[in-house]
mmCIF file of C-alpha atoms in Angstrom:
data_model
loop_
_atom_site.group_PDB
_atom_site.id
_atom_site.type_symbol
_atom_site.label_atom_id
_atom_site.label_comp_id
_atom_site.label_asym_id
_atom_site.label_seq_id
_atom_site.Cartn_x
_atom_site.Cartn_y
_atom_site.Cartn_z
ATOM 1 C CA MET V 1 13.052 -130.162 298.317
ATOM 2 C CA LYS V 2 12.120 -133.644 297.292
ATOM 3 C CA PHE V 3 8.730 -134.918 297.767
ATOM 4 C CA GLY V 4 8.255 -138.792 297.830
ATOM 5 C CA PRO V 5 5.719 -140.273 295.255
ATOM 6 C CA GLY V 6 3.089 -142.747 295.988
ATOM 7 C CA PRO V 7 0.004 -142.668 298.195
ATOM 8 C CA ARG V 8 2.214 -142.703 301.345
ATOM 9 C CA GLY V 9 4.415 -139.920 300.049
ATOM 10 C CA TYR V 10 4.861 -136.505 301.913
ATOM 11 C CA LEU V 11 2.575 -134.603 299.600
ATOM 12 C CA GLY V 12 -0.257 -137.164 299.933
ATOM 13 C CA THR V 13 0.073 -136.982 303.693
ATOM 14 C CA ILE V 14 -0.157 -133.175 303.830
ATOM 15 C CA GLY V 15 -2.958 -133.069 301.252
ATOM 16 C CA GLN V 16 -4.901 -135.270 303.761
ATOM 17 C CA TYR V 17 -4.079 -133.063 306.605
ATOM 18 C CA ALA V 18 -5.287 -130.081 304.613
ATOM 19 C CA LEU V 19 -8.642 -131.775 304.026
ATOM 20 C CA GLY V 20 -9.221 -131.881 307.715
ATOM 21 C CA SER V 21 -7.553 -128.512 308.880
ATOM 22 C CA GLY V 22 -8.559 -125.781 306.483
ATOM 23 C CA ALA V 23 -4.988 -124.863 305.332
ATOM 24 C CA SER V 24 -4.100 -121.395 304.243
ATOM 25 C CA PHE V 25 -4.277 -120.079 300.642
ATOM 26 C CA GLY V 26 -0.466 -119.713 300.784
ATOM 27 C CA PHE V 27 -0.094 -123.248 301.667
ATOM 28 C CA PHE V 28 -1.968 -124.513 298.633
ATOM 29 C CA MET V 29 -0.290 -122.027 296.406
ATOM 30 C CA MET V 30 2.992 -123.589 297.393
ATOM 31 C CA ILE V 31 1.723 -127.219 296.866
ATOM 32 C CA GLY V 32 -0.179 -126.357 293.811
ATOM 33 C CA SER V 33 3.083 -125.074 292.167
ATOM 34 C CA CYS V 34 4.484 -128.520 292.954
ATOM 35 C CA ILE V 35 1.537 -130.294 291.141
ATOM 36 C CA ARG V 36 1.977 -127.842 288.202
ATOM 37 C CA THR V 37 5.767 -127.900 287.700
ATOM 38 C CA ASP V 38 6.525 -131.632 288.368
ATOM 39 C CA ASP V 39 3.604 -133.981 288.072
ATOM 40 C CA SER V 40 6.162 -136.878 287.640
ATOM 41 C CA VAL V 41 6.936 -136.983 291.496
ATOM 42 C CA LEU V 42 3.221 -137.571 292.344
ATOM 43 C CA SER V 43 1.068 -140.535 291.941
ATOM 44 C CA ALA V 44 -2.457 -140.109 290.471
ATOM 45 C CA GLU V 45 -3.798 -140.633 294.068
ATOM 46 C CA ASP V 46 -1.503 -138.062 295.444
ATOM 47 C CA ARG V 47 -2.613 -135.559 292.953
ATOM 48 C CA ALA V 48 -6.327 -136.305 293.720
ATOM 49 C CA THR V 49 -5.852 -135.881 297.291
ATOM 50 C CA LEU V 50 -4.060 -132.488 297.057
ATOM 51 C CA ARG V 51 -6.542 -131.071 294.593
ATOM 52 C CA ALA V 52 -9.424 -132.159 297.030
ATOM 53 C CA GLY V 53 -7.605 -130.315 299.599
ATOM 54 C CA MET V 54 -7.329 -127.134 297.340
ATOM 55 C CA GLU V 55 -11.124 -127.447 296.890
ATOM 56 C CA ARG V 56 -11.696 -127.601 300.509
ATOM 57 C CA TRP V 57 -9.815 -124.456 300.897
ATOM 58 C CA ARG V 58 -12.142 -122.706 298.532
ATOM 59 C CA ALA V 59 -15.208 -123.945 300.422
ATOM 60 C CA PRO V 60 -16.433 -122.020 303.452
ATOM 61 C CA THR V 61 -14.199 -122.336 306.352
ATOM 62 C CA PRO V 62 -15.150 -123.569 309.731
ATOM 63 C CA MET V 63 -14.867 -119.972 311.134
ATOM 64 C CA ALA V 64 -17.073 -118.779 308.180
ATOM 65 C CA TYR V 65 -19.524 -121.659 309.010
ATOM 66 C CA TYR V 66 -19.534 -120.601 312.586
ATOM 67 C CA PHE V 67 -20.325 -116.997 311.927
ATOM 68 C CA ALA V 68 -23.164 -118.143 309.472
ATOM 69 C CA GLN V 69 -24.715 -120.287 312.251
ATOM 70 C CA ASN V 70 -24.304 -117.625 314.890
ATOM 71 C CA ALA V 71 -25.658 -114.550 312.992
ATOM 72 C CA ARG V 72 -26.551 -111.701 315.359
ATOM 73 C CA THR V 73 -29.972 -110.549 313.884
ATOM 74 C CA ALA V 74 -33.050 -109.006 315.327
ATOM 75 C CA VAL V 75 -36.465 -108.016 313.921
ATOM 76 C CA ILE V 76 -38.309 -105.337 316.007
ATOM 77 C CA GLU V 77 -41.802 -103.902 315.321
ATOM 78 C CA ARG V 78 -42.805 -100.886 317.389
ATOM 79 C CA LYS V 79 -46.031 -99.208 316.939
ATOM 80 C CA THR V 80 -47.427 -96.414 319.017
ATOM 81 C CA ASN V 81 -50.112 -93.613 318.403
ATOM 82 C CA GLU V 82 -47.287 -91.454 316.971
ATOM 83 C CA THR V 83 -44.992 -93.864 315.045
ATOM 84 C CA ASP V 84 -45.169 -97.256 313.221
ATOM 85 C CA ILE V 85 -41.669 -98.653 313.051
ATOM 86 C CA LYS V 86 -40.118 -101.884 311.560
ATOM 87 C CA VAL V 87 -36.508 -102.669 311.972
ATOM 88 C CA ARG V 88 -34.416 -105.573 310.843
ATOM 89 C CA LEU V 89 -30.747 -105.577 312.088
ATOM 90 C CA GLU V 90 -27.834 -107.990 311.568
ATOM 91 C CA ILE V 91 -24.738 -106.907 313.316
ATOM 92 C CA GLY V 92 -21.751 -107.956 311.137
ATOM 93 C CA SER V 93 -18.261 -108.825 312.144
ATOM 94 C CA LEU V 94 -14.725 -107.767 311.195
ATOM 95 C CA GLU V 95 -14.302 -111.282 309.872
ATOM 96 C CA SER V 96 -17.384 -111.459 307.698
ATOM 97 C CA ALA V 97 -17.142 -110.855 304.124
ATOM 98 C CA ALA V 98 -20.998 -110.759 303.702
ATOM 99 C CA GLU V 99 -22.442 -107.847 301.511
ATOM 100 C CA GLN V 100 -24.361 -105.195 303.607
ATOM 101 C CA THR V 101 -27.763 -104.427 302.889
ATOM 102 C CA ILE V 102 -29.076 -101.101 303.989
ATOM 103 C CA ASP V 103 -32.622 -99.649 303.436
ATOM 104 C CA ILE V 104 -33.844 -96.684 305.669
ATOM 105 C CA ASN V 105 -36.656 -94.558 305.234
ATOM 106 C CA THR V 106 -37.916 -92.432 308.228
ATOM 107 C CA GLY V 107 -39.358 -89.501 306.357
ATOM 108 C CA ILE V 108 -36.472 -87.316 307.620
ATOM 109 C CA GLY V 109 -33.637 -87.079 305.094
ATOM 110 C CA PHE V 110 -30.849 -86.074 307.345
ATOM 111 C CA LEU V 111 -31.893 -88.826 310.009
ATOM 112 C CA ASP V 112 -31.750 -91.362 307.277
ATOM 113 C CA HIS V 113 -28.212 -90.266 306.350
ATOM 114 C CA MET V 114 -27.034 -90.516 309.968
ATOM 115 C CA TYR V 115 -28.530 -94.039 310.505
ATOM 116 C CA HIS V 116 -26.906 -94.979 307.026
ATOM 117 C CA ALA V 117 -23.560 -93.906 308.225
ATOM 118 C CA LEU V 118 -24.084 -95.838 311.472
ATOM 119 C CA ALA V 119 -24.848 -98.980 309.637
ATOM 120 C CA LYS V 120 -22.323 -98.594 306.958
ATOM 121 C CA HIS V 121 -19.243 -98.062 309.262
ATOM 122 C CA GLY V 122 -20.619 -100.330 312.012
ATOM 123 C CA LYS V 123 -20.768 -103.170 309.385
ATOM 124 C CA TRP V 124 -24.480 -103.755 309.980
ATOM 125 C CA SER V 125 -27.184 -104.794 307.543
ATOM 126 C CA LEU V 126 -30.040 -102.538 308.439
ATOM 127 C CA THR V 127 -33.611 -102.199 307.205
ATOM 128 C CA LEU V 128 -35.415 -99.469 309.061
ATOM 129 C CA HIS V 129 -38.732 -97.965 308.097
ATOM 130 C CA CYS V 130 -40.994 -95.528 309.941
ATOM 131 C CA THR V 131 -44.334 -93.847 309.375
ATOM 132 C CA GLY V 132 -44.436 -90.970 311.849
ATOM 133 C CA ASP V 133 -46.438 -87.943 312.757
ATOM 134 C CA LEU V 134 -44.317 -85.596 310.993
ATOM 135 C CA HIS V 135 -47.094 -83.182 310.472
ATOM 136 C CA ILE V 136 -46.553 -82.364 314.148
ATOM 137 C CA ASP V 137 -42.641 -82.284 314.163
ATOM 138 C CA ASP V 138 -39.673 -84.443 313.900
ATOM 139 C CA HIS V 139 -39.345 -85.393 317.597
ATOM 140 C CA HIS V 140 -41.371 -88.675 317.751
ATOM 141 C CA THR V 141 -39.954 -90.195 314.599
ATOM 142 C CA ALA V 142 -36.320 -89.259 315.622
ATOM 143 C CA GLU V 143 -36.675 -90.482 319.141
ATOM 144 C CA ASP V 144 -38.662 -93.532 318.436
ATOM 145 C CA THR V 145 -36.608 -94.962 315.677
ATOM 146 C CA ALA V 146 -33.482 -94.548 317.746
ATOM 147 C CA ILE V 147 -35.323 -96.541 320.686
ATOM 148 C CA ALA V 148 -36.461 -99.182 318.119
ATOM 149 C CA LEU V 149 -32.784 -99.372 316.792
ATOM 150 C CA GLY V 150 -31.406 -99.752 320.207
ATOM 151 C CA MET V 151 -33.882 -102.531 321.094
ATOM 152 C CA ALA V 152 -32.913 -104.307 317.892
ATOM 153 C CA PHE V 153 -29.186 -103.866 318.673
ATOM 154 C CA LYS V 154 -29.717 -105.229 322.304
ATOM 155 C CA GLN V 155 -31.760 -108.084 321.017
ATOM 156 C CA ALA V 156 -29.165 -108.948 318.144
ATOM 157 C CA LEU V 157 -26.310 -108.852 320.399
ATOM 158 C CA GLY V 158 -27.757 -111.188 322.907
ATOM 159 C CA GLU V 159 -25.803 -111.976 325.930
ATOM 160 C CA PRO V 160 -22.534 -110.057 325.625
ATOM 161 C CA ARG V 161 -20.202 -113.090 325.643
ATOM 162 C CA GLY V 162 -17.137 -113.545 323.508
ATOM 163 C CA ILE V 163 -16.821 -109.904 322.605
ATOM 164 C CA ARG V 164 -14.282 -107.202 323.211
ATOM 165 C CA ARG V 165 -16.865 -105.167 325.030
ATOM 166 C CA TYR V 166 -14.909 -101.862 324.863
ATOM 167 C CA GLY V 167 -14.377 -99.806 321.650
ATOM 168 C CA HIS V 168 -13.206 -96.472 320.738
ATOM 169 C CA ALA V 169 -12.660 -94.409 317.404
ATOM 170 C CA TYR V 170 -11.659 -91.063 316.016
ATOM 171 C CA CYS V 171 -13.333 -90.136 312.855
ATOM 172 C CA PRO V 172 -12.609 -86.985 310.751
ATOM 173 C CA LEU V 173 -14.819 -85.371 308.168
ATOM 174 C CA ASP V 174 -12.894 -82.637 306.476
ATOM 175 C CA GLU V 175 -12.443 -80.175 309.167
ATOM 176 C CA ALA V 176 -14.461 -81.898 311.776
ATOM 177 C CA LEU V 177 -13.073 -84.478 314.120
ATOM 178 C CA SER V 178 -15.152 -86.669 316.595
ATOM 179 C CA ARG V 179 -14.338 -89.213 319.334
ATOM 180 C CA ALA V 180 -16.587 -92.040 320.398
ATOM 181 C CA VAL V 181 -15.799 -94.342 323.359
ATOM 182 C CA VAL V 182 -18.194 -97.471 324.037
ATOM 183 C CA ASP V 183 -18.724 -99.840 326.732
ATOM 184 C CA VAL V 184 -21.112 -102.760 326.316
ATOM 185 C CA SER V 185 -21.843 -102.466 329.839
ATOM 186 C CA GLY V 186 -25.542 -103.210 330.468
ATOM 187 C CA ARG V 187 -25.676 -99.838 332.188
ATOM 188 C CA PRO V 188 -27.322 -97.206 329.936
ATOM 189 C CA TYR V 189 -25.433 -93.898 330.047
ATOM 190 C CA ALA V 190 -24.627 -91.412 327.388
ATOM 191 C CA VAL V 191 -22.512 -88.220 327.395
ATOM 192 C CA VAL V 192 -22.934 -86.480 324.058
ATOM 193 C CA ASP V 193 -21.342 -83.129 323.213
ATOM 194 C CA LEU V 194 -21.585 -82.248 319.482
ATOM 195 C CA GLY V 195 -21.541 -78.476 319.848
ATOM 196 C CA LEU V 196 -24.101 -77.868 317.007
ATOM 197 C CA LYS V 197 -24.970 -74.252 316.283
ATOM 198 C CA ARG V 198 -27.713 -74.413 313.595
ATOM 199 C CA GLU V 199 -31.471 -74.959 314.334
ATOM 200 C CA MET V 200 -31.871 -77.394 311.712
ATOM 201 C CA ILE V 201 -29.998 -79.692 309.153
ATOM 202 C CA GLY V 202 -32.535 -80.439 306.542
ATOM 203 C CA THR V 203 -35.612 -81.161 308.174
ATOM 204 C CA LEU V 204 -33.934 -82.646 311.380
ATOM 205 C CA SER V 205 -33.829 -80.387 314.543
ATOM 206 C CA CYS V 206 -30.144 -79.975 315.768
ATOM 207 C CA GLU V 207 -31.352 -80.569 319.262
ATOM 208 C CA MET V 208 -32.688 -83.997 318.237
ATOM 209 C CA ILE V 209 -29.220 -85.264 316.955
ATOM 210 C CA PRO V 210 -27.674 -85.855 320.360
ATOM 211 C CA HIS V 211 -31.064 -87.089 321.742
ATOM 212 C CA VAL V 212 -31.089 -89.752 319.005
ATOM 213 C CA ILE V 213 -27.693 -91.047 320.223
ATOM 214 C CA GLN V 214 -28.956 -90.874 323.866
ATOM 215 C CA SER V 215 -32.185 -92.795 323.059
ATOM 216 C CA PHE V 216 -30.290 -95.414 321.100
ATOM 217 C CA VAL V 217 -27.654 -95.939 323.890
ATOM 218 C CA THR V 218 -30.419 -96.061 326.559
ATOM 219 C CA ALA V 219 -32.321 -98.879 324.696
ATOM 220 C CA ALA V 220 -29.234 -100.785 323.788
ATOM 221 C CA GLY V 221 -27.895 -100.744 327.334
ATOM 222 C CA LEU V 222 -24.597 -99.158 326.397
ATOM 223 C CA THR V 223 -22.299 -96.578 328.086
ATOM 224 C CA VAL V 224 -21.174 -94.085 325.426
ATOM 225 C CA HIS V 225 -19.186 -90.874 325.321
ATOM 226 C CA VAL V 226 -19.354 -88.874 322.102
ATOM 227 C CA ASP V 227 -17.442 -85.641 321.602
ATOM 228 C CA VAL V 228 -17.029 -83.420 318.481
ATOM 229 C CA LEU V 229 -13.377 -82.299 319.143
ATOM 230 C CA ARG V 230 -13.420 -79.541 316.306
ATOM 231 C CA GLY V 231 -15.272 -78.504 313.168
ATOM 232 C CA ASP V 232 -16.989 -75.448 311.632
ATOM 233 C CA ASN V 233 -19.662 -77.234 309.616
ATOM 234 C CA ASP V 234 -22.632 -78.782 311.618
ATOM 235 C CA HIS V 235 -23.237 -81.278 308.948
ATOM 236 C CA HIS V 236 -19.772 -82.338 309.174
ATOM 237 C CA ARG V 237 -19.686 -82.360 312.935
ATOM 238 C CA ALA V 238 -22.757 -84.511 313.220
ATOM 239 C CA GLU V 239 -21.744 -87.036 310.543
ATOM 240 C CA SER V 240 -18.325 -87.368 311.963
ATOM 241 C CA ALA V 241 -19.936 -88.138 315.315
ATOM 242 C CA PHE V 242 -22.255 -90.981 313.927
ATOM 243 C CA LYS V 243 -19.096 -92.406 312.022
ATOM 244 C CA ALA V 244 -16.948 -92.392 315.063
ATOM 245 C CA LEU V 245 -19.762 -94.081 317.036
ATOM 246 C CA ALA V 246 -20.245 -96.815 314.416
ATOM 247 C CA VAL V 247 -16.544 -97.735 314.305
ATOM 248 C CA ALA V 248 -16.435 -97.810 318.223
ATOM 249 C CA LEU V 249 -19.392 -99.986 318.279
ATOM 250 C CA ARG V 250 -17.901 -102.297 315.572
ATOM 251 C CA GLU V 251 -14.806 -102.662 317.745
ATOM 252 C CA ALA V 252 -16.833 -103.274 320.920
ATOM 253 C CA VAL V 253 -18.893 -106.122 319.588
ATOM 254 C CA SER V 254 -16.119 -107.830 317.539
ATOM 255 C CA ARG V 255 -15.859 -111.396 318.577
ATOM 256 C CA THR V 256 -12.767 -112.450 320.473
ATOM 257 C CA GLY V 257 -13.096 -116.191 319.739
ATOM 258 C CA SER V 258 -13.657 -117.117 323.505
ATOM 259 C CA ASN V 259 -16.843 -117.685 325.302
ATOM 260 C CA ASP V 260 -15.952 -115.456 327.945
ATOM 261 C CA VAL V 261 -18.242 -112.738 329.572
ATOM 262 C CA PRO V 262 -15.777 -109.639 329.673
ATOM 263 C CA SER V 263 -16.558 -108.608 333.191
ATOM 264 C CA THR V 264 -14.881 -109.395 336.614
ATOM 265 C CA LYS V 265 -18.412 -109.965 337.846
ATOM 266 C CA GLY V 266 -19.109 -112.762 335.313
ATOM 267 C CA VAL V 267 -22.213 -111.116 334.001
ATOM 268 C CA LEU V 268 -23.136 -107.957 332.107
#
């Protein structure tokens, strides 16, 4: 293939196009090889234009800029006579390459572990700190942190426009397998069947684990079904359930690129 030299040559033209369009890496690899292998066919002006185009590719893309300008974040402070909670949440996206920041301290180790799994696999950055009345028991801390996290999720998501709305996932953890199905419906409803047998996992009551999911779902305005399909170890059953929920949520809130409200009613 022959490329014409000079400022009006073919390479100069597509270099100028690349400057305005954000061409792909493969495109510039092809053009870059032409620059490297035969500079004789290019004028100095052509080479400068193409190299500027390559720098344009290395810069943040318009899509990356869009995500940066439309970050889905929320800060919630919820204080009662039983708990004092601070939450900062950023809902990530499948397209984002931003590094996650996760910092959780509720005073209940296994609850921290579940929230960490939810954030990690949901692609969230999450800071959640709680000082609760653990001298009584774990109930208020577990319930209230889930409510605060659900409030943050709803606020960060904003109007459910331009998202998939539905998500589902299966996640295994060794012998345990869980399924989660999510609808960002605006109608809170939770069906949670974990089949846990132990009284406690660490210092978290097993009866509180499905209640945490239910409390989060209610505050977030979601419809969610979470079922552990099999498993012998209650730690594995609970963790696989939270991971499945995280992945299903990540799918449900992923951006479609449109501005459409995903409902026949036109509102959610």
